[in-house]
């Protein structure tokens, strides 16, 4: 049987969800190849993978030491034989017929990519939020100058971005192979992959389907892990994205959106410096926050950004950075996390 779709699933400590994930895909259609990549799991995931290989003849199992999902996907791409590639996270699952819908669109219009929305669900399967789009068609320069900027982030005026992750998208494998597109071991690897792919795509369809179920763990002060170099990693990712956008000559329509996304990453960096997350004492936390707030690249972006077009909370955040008062920022970040815990759909 001809394989039309290669479905790539990095696996890391997903013993509680992996069977549901794979079976939701196996039930979709027969002409698929499923590639599981165990990324050095320390739970029973590898045993479950081996059981699934014995149960289904279309599953390929690969293994590597823990290197992260991007590197795992790069390995799987070497073994993918389908016309299209479809990425899934191992703790997520698909509703019936989702892949069929995307594949039908792809074949009818010979699209380089077909993008669907998604549902955010909790561990009980309850829907917390639905991200669905009206059907949109992009061709030629519109892919580069209209779609890519919206993938980067929102404009100052509002939330007009397209939350295009790499999952629930059918990518034409021919483009990935021709232009040697792969995942970089950096923060925002999905966004960088998307920039590379859509820079070479000619026809892209966004559909009104939303049958991909993204499983979200409830937000709490302890759900954020402390990463000492998180802000520096965000800066590195920003510079990589900016260089790629500049090379493609679309920085003029993308830069302000890239700035806004970097502000979001900065807020996340500051969240991680709270004493309850970093484990530092209050004085050390304030010092780390102050260092981030004094970053020259960040301050230069804020000076170039049309702050007055933002919503009031975002406006306050950036003005607090310019003010340089770490005590006020510490209080603001605690309020921000508390509001997120009480409003998961924000």
PDB file of C-alpha atoms in Angstrom, residues 98 115-120 127 129-136 159 161-163 167-168 206-212:
ATOM      1  CA  UNK A  98      -9.266  14.956  11.475  1.00  0.00           C
ATOM      2  CA  UNK A 115      -3.303  23.999   8.614  1.00  0.00           C
ATOM      3  CA  UNK A 116      -6.005  23.133  11.140  1.00  0.00           C
ATOM      4  CA  UNK A 117      -6.991  24.591  14.483  1.00  0.00           C
ATOM      5  CA  UNK A 118      -7.099  22.746  17.783  1.00  0.00           C
ATOM      6  CA  UNK A 119      -8.874  22.211  21.075  1.00  0.00           C
ATOM      7  CA  UNK A 120      -7.167  22.714  24.417  1.00  0.00           C
ATOM      8  CA  UNK A 127     -12.551  21.278  26.337  1.00  0.00           C
ATOM      9  CA  UNK A 129     -10.633  26.429  24.642  1.00  0.00           C
ATOM     10  CA  UNK A 130     -11.144  26.052  20.891  1.00  0.00           C
ATOM     11  CA  UNK A 131      -8.849  27.700  18.367  1.00  0.00           C
ATOM     12  CA  UNK A 132     -10.607  27.593  15.007  1.00  0.00           C
ATOM     13  CA  UNK A 133     -10.097  29.666  11.884  1.00  0.00           C
ATOM     14  CA  UNK A 134     -12.168  30.730   8.943  1.00  0.00           C
ATOM     15  CA  UNK A 135     -10.918  29.112   5.762  1.00  0.00           C
ATOM     16  CA  UNK A 136      -8.075  31.136   4.265  1.00  0.00           C
ATOM     17  CA  UNK A 159      -4.491  39.368  18.790  1.00  0.00           C
ATOM     18  CA  UNK A 161      -1.773  36.094  14.991  1.00  0.00           C
ATOM     19  CA  UNK A 162      -2.315  32.589  13.673  1.00  0.00           C
ATOM     20  CA  UNK A 163      -1.219  30.152  16.360  1.00  0.00           C
ATOM     21  CA  UNK A 167       1.173  19.952  14.921  1.00  0.00           C
ATOM     22  CA  UNK A 168      -2.145  19.612  13.099  1.00  0.00           C
ATOM     23  CA  UNK A 206      -5.923  27.256   6.595  1.00  0.00           C
ATOM     24  CA  UNK A 207      -9.044  25.211   7.324  1.00  0.00           C
ATOM     25  CA  UNK A 208     -11.907  25.481   9.787  1.00  0.00           C
ATOM     26  CA  UNK A 209     -11.186  22.058  11.324  1.00  0.00           C
ATOM     27  CA  UNK A 210     -10.163  21.869  14.992  1.00  0.00           C
ATOM     28  CA  UNK A 211      -9.956  18.160  15.766  1.00  0.00           C
ATOM     29  CA  UNK A 212      -6.470  18.134  17.253  1.00  0.00           C
TER      30      UNK A 212
END
